[in-house]
């Protein structure tokens, strides 16, 4: 629930950012014509008044009419400058043409008629021409910069196709304009095994190949409908289909993409045969809300995987979500009743590879004894009001293990545990933790509690009180997933925390461009100023590690040096 709220809020913030990056639109033709008319009217008035010998009485003073020529001349130059500012390229070209005609005409007047009174006018025209060129080149530069930023914000760096944000932006637009479309979620089946057996590099190459094929279909309209492909994350893509006459058209379109994915992939001499699962839902028939449409197509895609027949494409049906929930809810209830929730320990290291400690990660198995992802069962436990029971079950098992380790070895390590907002806000949370420490002989400073930003935002006052109490007991506080919410470091600094965990998404982006690297570097410097220790999460590659070492990160946690381990393996490691 919190995650969802966060991601919606995140999208909103991104939307605002993109709005501010929106490339300046040119003013309508009306403005162009008006400015042109004003210019010519002013220029005519200049030539009429400049030679006039008449006078005008203002107050009681006679004022020669030719003195107004300067005012109108300035006004005409102002029109020229406004043309460039408001009418883009067309305004610029018009201004330059006018000035290149006007300047020689004045010059001729001076040289042929020896009329030197026009000399100041000539200078002003030349200055105006220079101003026009400078203003236009500045506008161009800014537009190019905005375009680049926009492109960066909406392009997936790996595959160079639009990213998930670009996809949701399109959905927003279509929903606003009430244009019917089908939202399709595509998930490559068994992609993980490529990563596991062939490595991430090969996995990435395969993804690029699939993305390129799909983009070609969309770009060249090979499916007969109007399509938009984007990469959501990992091996998950999204497709938005428009301009279809019937559901059959949409199915035919999806089959084109399916064929592109199942076609043989040949990379560096290795051959892959993949397939994918497709779920889709219709706007406005299945839902008129963006998030619910996306969730529906994801639910349909999961259902395809679950039923696991030869058919790989399925439309959303309302029972799916309920069924999806029901299955996972039952697993959570059973696991708690049978006390089969267990835990893994993921090591954290300092930059010289010395062990800092472990993060405790909850684990649960499905009926077929495959692992269920915490991303599924933690929200389910929260929904069922069982998260405190689940947390506590994990805490007790992990604390008992850790207490034993401390007794038997002289390891100077800490144990990090996660907490959900609903659990921490319970009145006896502090007592629970106190008991946990005393029953297992764990010194308070060896326990770290990871809280997410959402806890600190939703219930700032209460959270602050609880965290202060924990802190007074000597327990360490870490801010988890930093960067996925929208709070600033200075806001977080008002809570008594010791550690900042930078979210994996930032670490992922770090190697893609210099800006992201600078960003992480800035977070680390700022965090140090505020006395936080920094843990980088989800470090997978050497390049990331090297950058983090060079920009002063304190600790890392990631597959590169350690995946989540069974307690037995963790013990051997210590
Ligand atoms: P988290 O606290 O951000 O935990 C880190 C997650 O990132 C773990 O996923 C871990 O396996 C994964 N990870 C670590 N290094 C890497 C890496 O290099 N690459 C990749 N791809 N992933 C990496 P996991 O175990 O699936 O946990 C997911 C989330 O579930 C956790 O995110 C945490 O928010 C929640 N969670 C886990 N255990 C508990 C628990 O006991 N109680 C509560 N309330 N939440 C928990
Ligand atoms: Ca955590
Ligand atoms: Ca985290």
Short mmCIF file of N, CA and C and ligand atoms in Angstrom, two decimals, residues 3 200 341-344 346 359-363 372-379 382 387 390-392 394-395 417-421 423 450 452 480-481 501 503-504 508 537-541 544 557-564, ligand 1:
data_model
loop_
_atom_site.label_atom_id
_atom_site.label_comp_id
_atom_site.label_asym_id
_atom_site.label_seq_id
_atom_site.Cartn_x
_atom_site.Cartn_y
_atom_site.Cartn_z
N UNK A 3 4.08 1.33 -0.66
CA UNK A 3 4.91 1.33 -1.85
C UNK A 3 4.17 1.93 -3.02
N UNK A 200 25.08 -11.11 -16.51
CA UNK A 200 24.26 -9.93 -16.77
C UNK A 200 24.53 -9.30 -18.14
N UNK A 341 7.87 -19.15 8.45
CA UNK A 341 8.58 -17.98 7.92
C UNK A 341 10.03 -18.12 8.37
N UNK A 342 10.95 -17.87 7.46
CA UNK A 342 12.36 -17.95 7.87
C UNK A 342 13.11 -16.72 7.36
N UNK A 343 14.40 -16.71 7.50
CA UNK A 343 15.11 -15.50 7.11
C UNK A 343 16.43 -15.81 6.42
N UNK A 344 16.88 -14.86 5.63
CA UNK A 344 18.22 -14.90 5.03
C UNK A 344 19.01 -13.73 5.59
N UNK A 346 21.87 -10.93 4.45
CA UNK A 346 22.71 -10.40 3.38
C UNK A 346 23.84 -9.57 3.98
N UNK A 359 22.00 -7.76 6.91
CA UNK A 359 20.59 -7.35 6.93
C UNK A 359 19.73 -8.62 6.92
N UNK A 360 18.73 -8.62 7.79
CA UNK A 360 17.82 -9.76 7.88
C UNK A 360 16.71 -9.60 6.85
N UNK A 361 16.52 -10.61 6.00
CA UNK A 361 15.47 -10.54 4.98
C UNK A 361 14.50 -11.71 5.15
N UNK A 362 13.24 -11.38 5.26
CA UNK A 362 12.23 -12.42 5.50
C UNK A 362 12.05 -13.29 4.27
N UNK A 363 11.78 -14.56 4.48
CA UNK A 363 11.58 -15.51 3.37
C UNK A 363 10.37 -16.39 3.65
N UNK A 372 8.55 -17.20 -2.40
CA UNK A 372 7.66 -16.08 -2.76
C UNK A 372 8.44 -14.80 -2.49
N UNK A 373 8.29 -13.83 -3.36
CA UNK A 373 9.06 -12.60 -3.17
C UNK A 373 8.48 -11.76 -2.02
N UNK A 374 9.37 -11.19 -1.19
CA UNK A 374 8.88 -10.29 -0.13
C UNK A 374 8.05 -9.14 -0.72
N UNK A 375 8.36 -8.77 -1.98
CA UNK A 375 7.60 -7.69 -2.60
C UNK A 375 6.13 -8.09 -2.71
N UNK A 376 5.84 -9.42 -2.67
CA UNK A 376 4.44 -9.87 -2.70
C UNK A 376 3.90 -10.14 -1.30
N UNK A 377 4.72 -10.84 -0.45
CA UNK A 377 4.11 -11.25 0.83
C UNK A 377 4.14 -10.16 1.90
N UNK A 378 5.09 -9.22 1.80
CA UNK A 378 5.08 -8.13 2.81
C UNK A 378 3.82 -7.26 2.65
N UNK A 379 3.49 -6.81 1.42
CA UNK A 379 2.24 -6.04 1.28
C UNK A 379 1.02 -6.86 1.69
N UNK A 382 0.79 -6.81 5.34
CA UNK A 382 0.34 -5.48 5.77
C UNK A 382 -1.18 -5.37 5.59
N UNK A 387 1.47 -7.96 9.68
CA UNK A 387 2.89 -7.63 9.46
C UNK A 387 3.67 -7.63 10.77
N UNK A 390 4.52 -11.14 11.49
CA UNK A 390 5.54 -11.63 10.56
C UNK A 390 6.92 -11.06 10.95
N UNK A 391 6.96 -9.74 11.14
CA UNK A 391 8.22 -9.11 11.54
C UNK A 391 8.77 -9.78 12.80
N UNK A 392 7.88 -9.91 13.80
CA UNK A 392 8.34 -10.41 15.08
C UNK A 392 8.87 -11.84 14.98
N UNK A 394 10.30 -13.12 12.41
CA UNK A 394 11.63 -13.02 11.80
C UNK A 394 12.64 -12.46 12.81
N UNK A 395 12.23 -11.41 13.52
CA UNK A 395 13.13 -10.79 14.51
C UNK A 395 13.61 -11.84 15.51
N UNK A 417 17.60 -4.95 10.93
CA UNK A 417 16.27 -5.54 10.70
C UNK A 417 15.35 -4.49 10.07
N UNK A 418 14.38 -4.99 9.29
CA UNK A 418 13.43 -4.08 8.63
C UNK A 418 12.18 -3.94 9.47
N UNK A 419 11.54 -2.79 9.35
CA UNK A 419 10.27 -2.63 10.04
C UNK A 419 9.26 -1.94 9.13
N UNK A 420 8.02 -2.39 9.18
CA UNK A 420 6.96 -1.73 8.40
C UNK A 420 6.30 -0.68 9.27
N UNK A 421 5.77 0.33 8.60
CA UNK A 421 5.20 1.46 9.34
C UNK A 421 4.13 1.00 10.33
N UNK A 423 3.76 -1.71 11.85
CA UNK A 423 4.33 -2.42 12.99
C UNK A 423 4.96 -1.44 13.97
N UNK A 450 15.96 -0.62 10.20
CA UNK A 450 15.84 0.10 8.92
C UNK A 450 14.41 0.61 8.75
N UNK A 452 11.78 3.12 6.39
CA UNK A 452 11.71 3.79 5.08
C UNK A 452 11.21 5.21 5.27
N UNK A 480 16.11 3.56 4.99
CA UNK A 480 16.18 2.56 3.92
C UNK A 480 15.69 3.15 2.60
N UNK A 481 16.13 2.59 1.50
CA UNK A 481 15.63 2.96 0.17
C UNK A 481 15.69 4.46 -0.10
N UNK A 501 20.75 4.48 3.58
CA UNK A 501 20.94 3.44 2.56
C UNK A 501 20.44 3.97 1.22
N UNK A 503 19.21 3.83 -2.38
CA UNK A 503 18.47 2.79 -3.09
C UNK A 503 19.20 2.29 -4.35
N UNK A 504 18.94 1.03 -4.64
CA UNK A 504 19.57 0.36 -5.79
C UNK A 504 19.36 1.12 -7.10
N UNK A 508 22.18 1.72 -9.84
CA UNK A 508 22.05 1.20 -11.22
C UNK A 508 22.36 2.29 -12.25
N UNK A 537 23.12 0.33 -1.76
CA UNK A 537 22.38 -0.93 -1.89
C UNK A 537 22.42 -1.46 -3.32
N UNK A 538 22.38 -2.76 -3.46
CA UNK A 538 22.22 -3.37 -4.78
C UNK A 538 23.42 -3.19 -5.69
N UNK A 539 24.63 -3.23 -5.12
CA UNK A 539 25.82 -3.11 -5.96
C UNK A 539 26.07 -4.46 -6.63
N UNK A 540 26.10 -4.43 -7.95
CA UNK A 540 26.24 -5.70 -8.67
C UNK A 540 27.50 -5.77 -9.52
N UNK A 541 27.99 -4.59 -9.93
CA UNK A 541 29.09 -4.62 -10.89
C UNK A 541 30.34 -3.93 -10.37
N UNK A 544 30.51 -0.16 -10.64
CA UNK A 544 29.77 0.55 -9.59
C UNK A 544 30.63 0.63 -8.33
N UNK A 557 26.21 -3.07 0.03
CA UNK A 557 25.44 -4.29 0.22
C UNK A 557 24.96 -4.66 -1.18
N UNK A 558 25.34 -5.81 -1.67
CA UNK A 558 24.90 -6.13 -3.03
C UNK A 558 25.44 -7.46 -3.48
N UNK A 559 24.86 -7.94 -4.58
CA UNK A 559 25.22 -9.27 -5.07
C UNK A 559 26.71 -9.40 -5.38
N UNK A 560 27.36 -8.26 -5.67
CA UNK A 560 28.77 -8.34 -6.06
C UNK A 560 29.61 -9.01 -4.98
N UNK A 561 29.33 -8.70 -3.71
CA UNK A 561 30.10 -9.30 -2.63
C UNK A 561 29.28 -10.26 -1.77
N UNK A 562 27.99 -10.27 -1.97
CA UNK A 562 27.23 -11.22 -1.16
C UNK A 562 25.74 -11.19 -1.39
N UNK A 563 25.21 -12.34 -1.80
CA UNK A 563 23.75 -12.47 -1.91
C UNK A 563 23.20 -12.82 -0.53
N UNK A 564 21.87 -12.71 -0.35
CA UNK A 564 21.29 -13.16 0.92
C UNK A 564 21.62 -14.62 1.16
P1 LIG B 1 15.15 -3.85 1.17
O1 LIG B 1 15.08 -3.57 2.62
O2 LIG B 1 15.55 -2.72 0.29
O3 LIG B 1 16.12 -5.08 1.01
C1 LIG B 1 17.05 -5.18 0.01
C2 LIG B 1 16.52 -5.99 -1.13
O4 LIG B 1 17.39 -5.84 -2.24
C3 LIG B 1 16.46 -7.47 -0.83
O5 LIG B 1 15.36 -8.00 -1.59
C4 LIG B 1 17.76 -7.97 -1.42
O6 LIG B 1 17.74 -9.33 -1.77
C5 LIG B 1 17.85 -7.10 -2.66
N1 LIG B 1 19.23 -6.94 -3.11
C6 LIG B 1 20.32 -6.74 -2.36
N2 LIG B 1 21.41 -6.62 -3.14
C7 LIG B 1 21.00 -6.73 -4.41
C8 LIG B 1 21.65 -6.68 -5.68
O7 LIG B 1 22.88 -6.51 -5.79
N3 LIG B 1 20.89 -6.82 -6.79
C9 LIG B 1 19.53 -7.03 -6.70
N4 LIG B 1 18.85 -7.18 -7.84
N5 LIG B 1 18.88 -7.06 -5.52
C10 LIG B 1 19.60 -6.92 -4.39
P2 LIG B 1 14.26 -8.88 -0.92
O8 LIG B 1 14.87 -9.86 0.00
O9 LIG B 1 13.41 -9.36 -2.05
O10 LIG B 1 13.46 -7.87 -0.02
C11 LIG B 1 12.58 -6.95 -0.59
C12 LIG B 1 12.03 -6.00 0.45
O11 LIG B 1 11.14 -6.63 1.34
C13 LIG B 1 13.11 -5.40 1.34
O12 LIG B 1 13.74 -4.38 0.65
C14 LIG B 1 12.26 -4.93 2.51
O13 LIG B 1 11.67 -3.68 2.23
C15 LIG B 1 11.17 -5.96 2.57
N6 LIG B 1 11.48 -6.90 3.66
C16 LIG B 1 12.32 -7.96 3.63
N7 LIG B 1 12.33 -8.58 4.85
C17 LIG B 1 11.48 -7.89 5.64
C18 LIG B 1 11.07 -8.03 7.01
O14 LIG B 1 11.50 -8.91 7.76
N8 LIG B 1 10.16 -7.13 7.48
C19 LIG B 1 9.68 -6.12 6.70
N9 LIG B 1 8.80 -5.28 7.23
N10 LIG B 1 10.06 -5.96 5.43
C20 LIG B 1 10.95 -6.83 4.90
#
